Amino acid sequence: RLEYITFMKGVVSAALKFPGTAYWKALKSRATILGVIERKMEERLEQMNKEDSSTEADDLLGWALKHSNLSKEQILDLLLSLLFAGHETSSVALALAIFFLEGCPKAVKELRGEHLEIARRQKLRGECKLSWEDYKEMVFTQCVRPF
């Protein structure tokens, strides 16, 4: 828990990679958290190799290891993102997204263009609500997230 709190403090700090800064501490905490997840992943892989597939764990880690084509690093990032999503509120996630987007005008321009194009198509179709098809077309938007 302490590592996670340290990590979160560094997420919104200035990205100064010097010993003692909040960002530096956050990087160390992130590495510690990922180390814990990685050890759990290795234990799970050993367990899966020893047992038959009918006894696999029924959770996201088990599924990702068995059925996805994600790399080890991608699985670690996914699980860390889900820890964040499960712990922080949507308002915190949105605030962080806005905070980081402020420093990236190219991303804001791309997001705006993508959303305006979807809105234009909706207007031509006489629709006013987003559909699942509209959401699936938001390729760039889906890439913009706090972690």
Coordinates of C-alpha atoms in Angstrom, one line a residue:
R1 CA 0.0 0.0 0.0
L2 CA 2.8 2.4 0.9
E3 CA 4.5 1.7 -2.5
Y4 CA 1.2 2.4 -4.3
I5 CA 0.7 5.7 -2.5
T6 CA 4.3 6.8 -3.3
F7 CA 3.7 5.8 -6.9
M8 CA 0.6 7.9 -7.1
K9 CA 2.3 10.9 -5.6
G10 CA 4.9 10.7 -8.3
V11 CA 2.3 10.4 -11.1
V12 CA 1.3 14.0 -10.8
S13 CA 4.7 15.4 -9.9
A14 CA 7.2 17.1 -12.1
A15 CA 9.2 14.5 -14.1
L16 CA 12.5 15.2 -12.4
K17 CA 14.5 12.0 -12.4
F18 CA 16.8 12.9 -9.5
P19 CA 17.2 11.0 -6.3
G20 CA 14.8 12.2 -3.6
T21 CA 12.2 13.7 -5.9
A22 CA 8.6 12.4 -5.9
Y23 CA 9.1 11.3 -9.5
W24 CA 12.2 9.3 -8.6
K25 CA 10.5 7.7 -5.6
A26 CA 7.5 6.9 -7.8
L27 CA 9.7 5.1 -10.4
K28 CA 11.2 3.0 -7.6
S29 CA 7.8 2.2 -6.2
R30 CA 6.5 1.3 -9.7
A31 CA 9.5 -1.1 -10.1
T32 CA 8.7 -2.6 -6.7
I33 CA 5.0 -3.1 -7.5
L34 CA 5.8 -4.6 -10.9
G35 CA 8.3 -6.9 -9.2
V36 CA 5.6 -8.2 -6.9
I37 CA 3.3 -8.7 -9.8
E38 CA 6.1 -10.4 -11.8
R39 CA 6.8 -12.8 -9.0
K40 CA 3.1 -13.7 -8.8
M41 CA 3.1 -14.2 -12.6
E42 CA 6.1 -16.6 -12.4
E43 CA 4.5 -18.5 -9.6
R44 CA 1.4 -18.8 -11.6
L45 CA 3.3 -20.0 -14.7
E46 CA 5.0 -22.7 -12.6
Q47 CA 1.7 -23.8 -11.2
M48 CA 0.1 -23.9 -14.7
N49 CA 3.0 -26.0 -16.0
K50 CA 2.7 -28.5 -13.1
E51 CA -1.0 -28.9 -13.1
D52 CA -3.4 -29.9 -15.9
S53 CA -5.2 -27.0 -17.6
S54 CA -8.5 -27.8 -15.9
T55 CA -7.2 -26.4 -12.6
E56 CA -6.1 -23.0 -13.9
A57 CA -6.9 -20.0 -11.8
D58 CA -10.1 -18.2 -12.9
D59 CA -8.8 -14.7 -12.9
L60 CA -7.4 -12.1 -15.2
L61 CA -3.8 -13.1 -14.7
G62 CA -4.6 -16.7 -15.5
W63 CA -6.5 -15.7 -18.6
A64 CA -3.8 -13.4 -19.8
L65 CA -1.1 -16.0 -19.4
K66 CA -3.1 -18.7 -21.0
H67 CA -5.2 -17.1 -23.7
S68 CA -3.7 -13.7 -24.7
N69 CA -0.7 -13.0 -27.0
L70 CA 0.4 -10.1 -24.7
S71 CA 4.1 -9.9 -23.8
K72 CA 5.2 -10.1 -20.2
E73 CA 5.7 -6.3 -20.1
Q74 CA 2.2 -5.8 -21.5
I75 CA 0.6 -8.1 -18.9
L76 CA 2.5 -6.2 -16.1
D77 CA 1.3 -2.9 -17.4
L78 CA -2.2 -4.1 -17.8
L79 CA -2.3 -5.4 -14.2
L80 CA -0.8 -2.1 -12.9
S81 CA -3.4 -0.1 -14.9
L82 CA -6.1 -2.3 -13.4
L83 CA -4.8 -1.7 -9.9
F84 CA -5.0 2.0 -10.6
A85 CA -8.5 1.7 -12.1
G86 CA -9.7 -0.3 -9.1
H87 CA -8.2 2.0 -6.5
E88 CA -8.7 5.5 -8.0
T89 CA -12.1 7.0 -8.9
S90 CA -13.1 7.9 -12.4
S91 CA -12.8 11.6 -11.5
V92 CA -9.1 11.1 -10.5
A93 CA -8.5 9.2 -13.8
L94 CA -10.1 12.0 -15.8
A95 CA -8.3 14.7 -13.9
L96 CA -5.0 12.9 -14.7
A97 CA -5.8 12.5 -18.3
I98 CA -6.6 16.2 -18.6
F99 CA -3.5 17.1 -16.6
F100 CA -1.3 15.1 -19.0
L101 CA -3.1 16.2 -22.2
E102 CA -2.4 19.8 -21.3
G103 CA 1.2 19.1 -22.1
C104 CA 0.6 17.4 -25.4
P105 CA -1.2 19.7 -27.8
K106 CA -0.7 17.2 -30.7
A107 CA -2.7 14.6 -28.8
V108 CA -5.5 17.1 -28.0
K109 CA -5.6 18.0 -31.7
E110 CA -5.9 14.4 -32.7
L111 CA -8.6 13.7 -30.1
R112 CA -10.6 16.7 -31.2
G113 CA -10.4 15.7 -34.8
E114 CA -11.5 12.2 -34.1
H115 CA -14.4 13.3 -32.1
L116 CA -15.5 16.0 -34.5
E117 CA -15.4 13.5 -37.4
I118 CA -17.7 11.1 -35.5
A119 CA -20.0 14.0 -34.5
R120 CA -20.2 15.0 -38.2
R121 CA -21.1 11.5 -39.3
Q122 CA -23.7 11.3 -36.6
K123 CA -25.3 14.6 -37.7
L124 CA -25.4 13.3 -41.3
R125 CA -27.2 10.2 -40.1
G126 CA -29.6 12.2 -37.9
E127 CA -28.3 10.6 -34.7
C128 CA -27.4 12.4 -31.5
K129 CA -26.1 9.6 -29.2
L130 CA -22.8 7.7 -29.4
S131 CA -23.2 4.1 -30.5
W132 CA -21.0 1.2 -29.8
E133 CA -19.8 1.4 -33.5
D134 CA -18.9 5.0 -32.9
Y135 CA -16.9 4.1 -29.8
K136 CA -15.0 1.3 -31.7
E137 CA -14.0 3.9 -34.3
M138 CA -12.3 6.0 -31.6
V139 CA -8.9 4.4 -32.1
F140 CA -6.8 7.3 -30.9
T141 CA -9.1 8.0 -28.0
Q142 CA -8.8 4.5 -26.7
C143 CA -5.0 4.9 -26.7
V144 CA -5.2 8.0 -24.4
R145 CA -5.3 6.9 -20.8
P146 CA -3.4 7.8 -17.6
F147 CA -1.2 4.6 -17.7

